[in-house]
Each structure stands twice: as C-alpha cells, then as structure tokens.
Amino acid sequence: MTDPSSESSNSKRQKMQGEEQHICIKWSGKEFSVPFTQNTTIVDLKSKLQELTQVLPERQKLLVKTKEGKQADDAALVSNLNVKPGAKVMMMGTPEVAIRATEEAAQAAPEVQDDFDIGAEDAQTLDVKDQPEVQEKLARRIKSVDVKILNPPRPGKKCLVLNSTAERPEELARPYLHEFLVATYQFYDIIIWSATSMKWIEVKMQELGMATHPDYKLMCYLDCTSMVTVNTEKYGVFNCKPLAFIWEKFPGFYNEHNTVMLDDLRYLTMVGPLEKLSSLEHNRWPEYLSGNRQLPSS
C-alpha cells in the first residue's frame, strides 16, 4: 500500500521543480528578468541571455557565487545561487558586433604608447595632447579620480602599464604570463589599466592570480574613470589612456623617460635595463626584436 504522505511529498517536489521563478540580470545599463526552474543550469541561463543581449555564452561572465560560496560554473543550478530576493546579478560581456567594430577601429587608429601621442592632423593643428580642451579634461580627471595604491612605488623603478582590453580572464592569461611578470618586476612597477570598471578589474586580477602572486606585486589598478575622450577629424571620437595621468599622480617616480604602455608583453624584458625609454622609436619594435636595429644606449 502506498503511503499517502509519501505521494504528497513527491507531488510537492515535482511541483517545485516545475515552478517558474525569475532572476534579474543587469548588463550594460539594462535589466532582464529571466525565468528559471529548479533544474535550470547556468548553461541554460546563458543561452537565454544570448537571445536577450547577443553576447555569446562563452563571453558571458556572471558575477555571482553559489550558496556554498564557490564561483558558479556552467553546471551550477540557478536555484542554488547565493542571490537574495530582489537582488540583481551583474553580467559582463560584449556582443560580437561590438567586438568586430572595436577591432576595425583599432586597426584604423595609429599604434601609440601614450594614447595622446597621435600628433597633429595637419601643420596648422596642435597635437591632441596639447589642445586646450584635452588638457582641461585631463586636469579634471587628475583632480577628481583617486588612485588606490595596492603596493607603494619603489624608488628607481620604471613604470609598466599593462593595457587590458580582454573581456574574459582566459584571454589575458597568455602563456608564461606569471613568469614574464616575475622577470619584469625587477625593473618595473606594474600598473593595470583597463577600459572596464574597477570591480571587473579586481575580479579578473583575482581569477588570474595576479593580485596575490608571491613573486611580483601590482602597484595599482586604473579603470575607465581615468580615461579621457578626445575628438579628432581623422580618427573620430575615442577614449584615451593618457600616461600624463600617471605622471601627475606619482610625481618623482614616473615620467616620460621611464614609462612604457604595452598591449603585447613580449617586448618588455629587452628594454628593462635601459635608463631612459623616451629615446625608443615605438614603431620600430619588430626591428629591435629581430636585432636589425640596435637599442639606444640611454
């Protein structure tokens, strides 16, 4: 004979598993109420979010943990996320259309070390960095943005600014990343500058193990609030990461002679011993690397 209480318990469990609930996802200033059941996984949720945002599941990053305090992986159940009623879960990620547009714009723009170092568009025009409106914007950033120092500047060290544009941590984790930074740290204080938010930078640095590595230290993080928007007739409107911001924030430590900003890490160790970096011709990196052009002596 079947136990009526057992039948009732099973019936309630089946009802709960099929009952639809909603989770609020915040992305790019928009909010989405996404339905889920007890059996919905993060993979299922990402598939629904792709329809709503056009961001591929592999590019989506949900800033949320499970009730056990672990980072939620794709197999985790949405019902087991540590989300309080009414709370919003932040999603990071960029649609493919926007990524392609950014890549095309990057190819069209000049290669620069200091993003202000574009030069004049013609003989009658001031360099971008010398234009009064740009100088005014930079002055406002320097005055209004506070930089949180993670590890103090070391006297006598150069400054390496790692320019981060990646959306996912694994895109930043190039082979031998940590080994490279350990070798670089003997010459450089290391700054991470990303066009994303500070919260996202902190998440990426933790996930990569860069924030807690025992053999090198990160000096500080800079985010989008430290950038300056400029407008040129040739290249249009774009955001810059002016090195002058760093020089003003850390006087006596960093300047145009000892600072380098890189997207590609493989050039750093060869210039580490140089006393001054301002004499380098930055469009000659392939020649320096191949040995066809000698590095300046100072």
C-alpha angles and dihedrals in degrees: 000000000000117000107241091210090055091051090049092050092050091047091053091048092051090048091051092049091053096040112111120230132173135235122198115229120192117203132161094347093310131105126216127192104211121191122228141166133212090275098048113118130202087257090058091047092051090051090056091045091053089059091051100041107020088233112137114241092242090056094049119102117188113199097215140107134212123254087262090061096251126130107265111248126196093271094055119111116245088221089061096055118118095242121140119222110278093013122131126229115218118225124197123198144108128235116243091243091059092045092053091048090051092049092050091049091049091053091051095047122080121262107251140169097205105037089223091058094096098115130217120317090222140353093273096050127085120237110268093248091053097052111113095230091052092048089051092052091048091050090052091051092049091050099042104038119079116205117215108218112216095181123009121252114266116229113246096020125121122233123249115193112196108206107213121198100153121118098203129048093233089060089060095046099087117176112285092007094147094042090052094049091048089055092044095049092073089067105026144048104223125228124182114212118185133171088224130083125289091246091056092048091052091050092050094047092050094048092049093048091237094120094059105029111142097215102050136026132214113228098205146324125244122195139185092293090071093056127097127217116225132184123212129173092227101045103020124219118340141150121254134201101215113203087207086075089064094043092054093046093050107033115180092026110060134028142147091288098057106029129093130177118202140183091182116054100198096085098057107084093053093059097038095097094051115110094215128026097187092084092062118107100226095200089059098066095117090053093048090048095048093046094243090118125042121232113246115260093234 
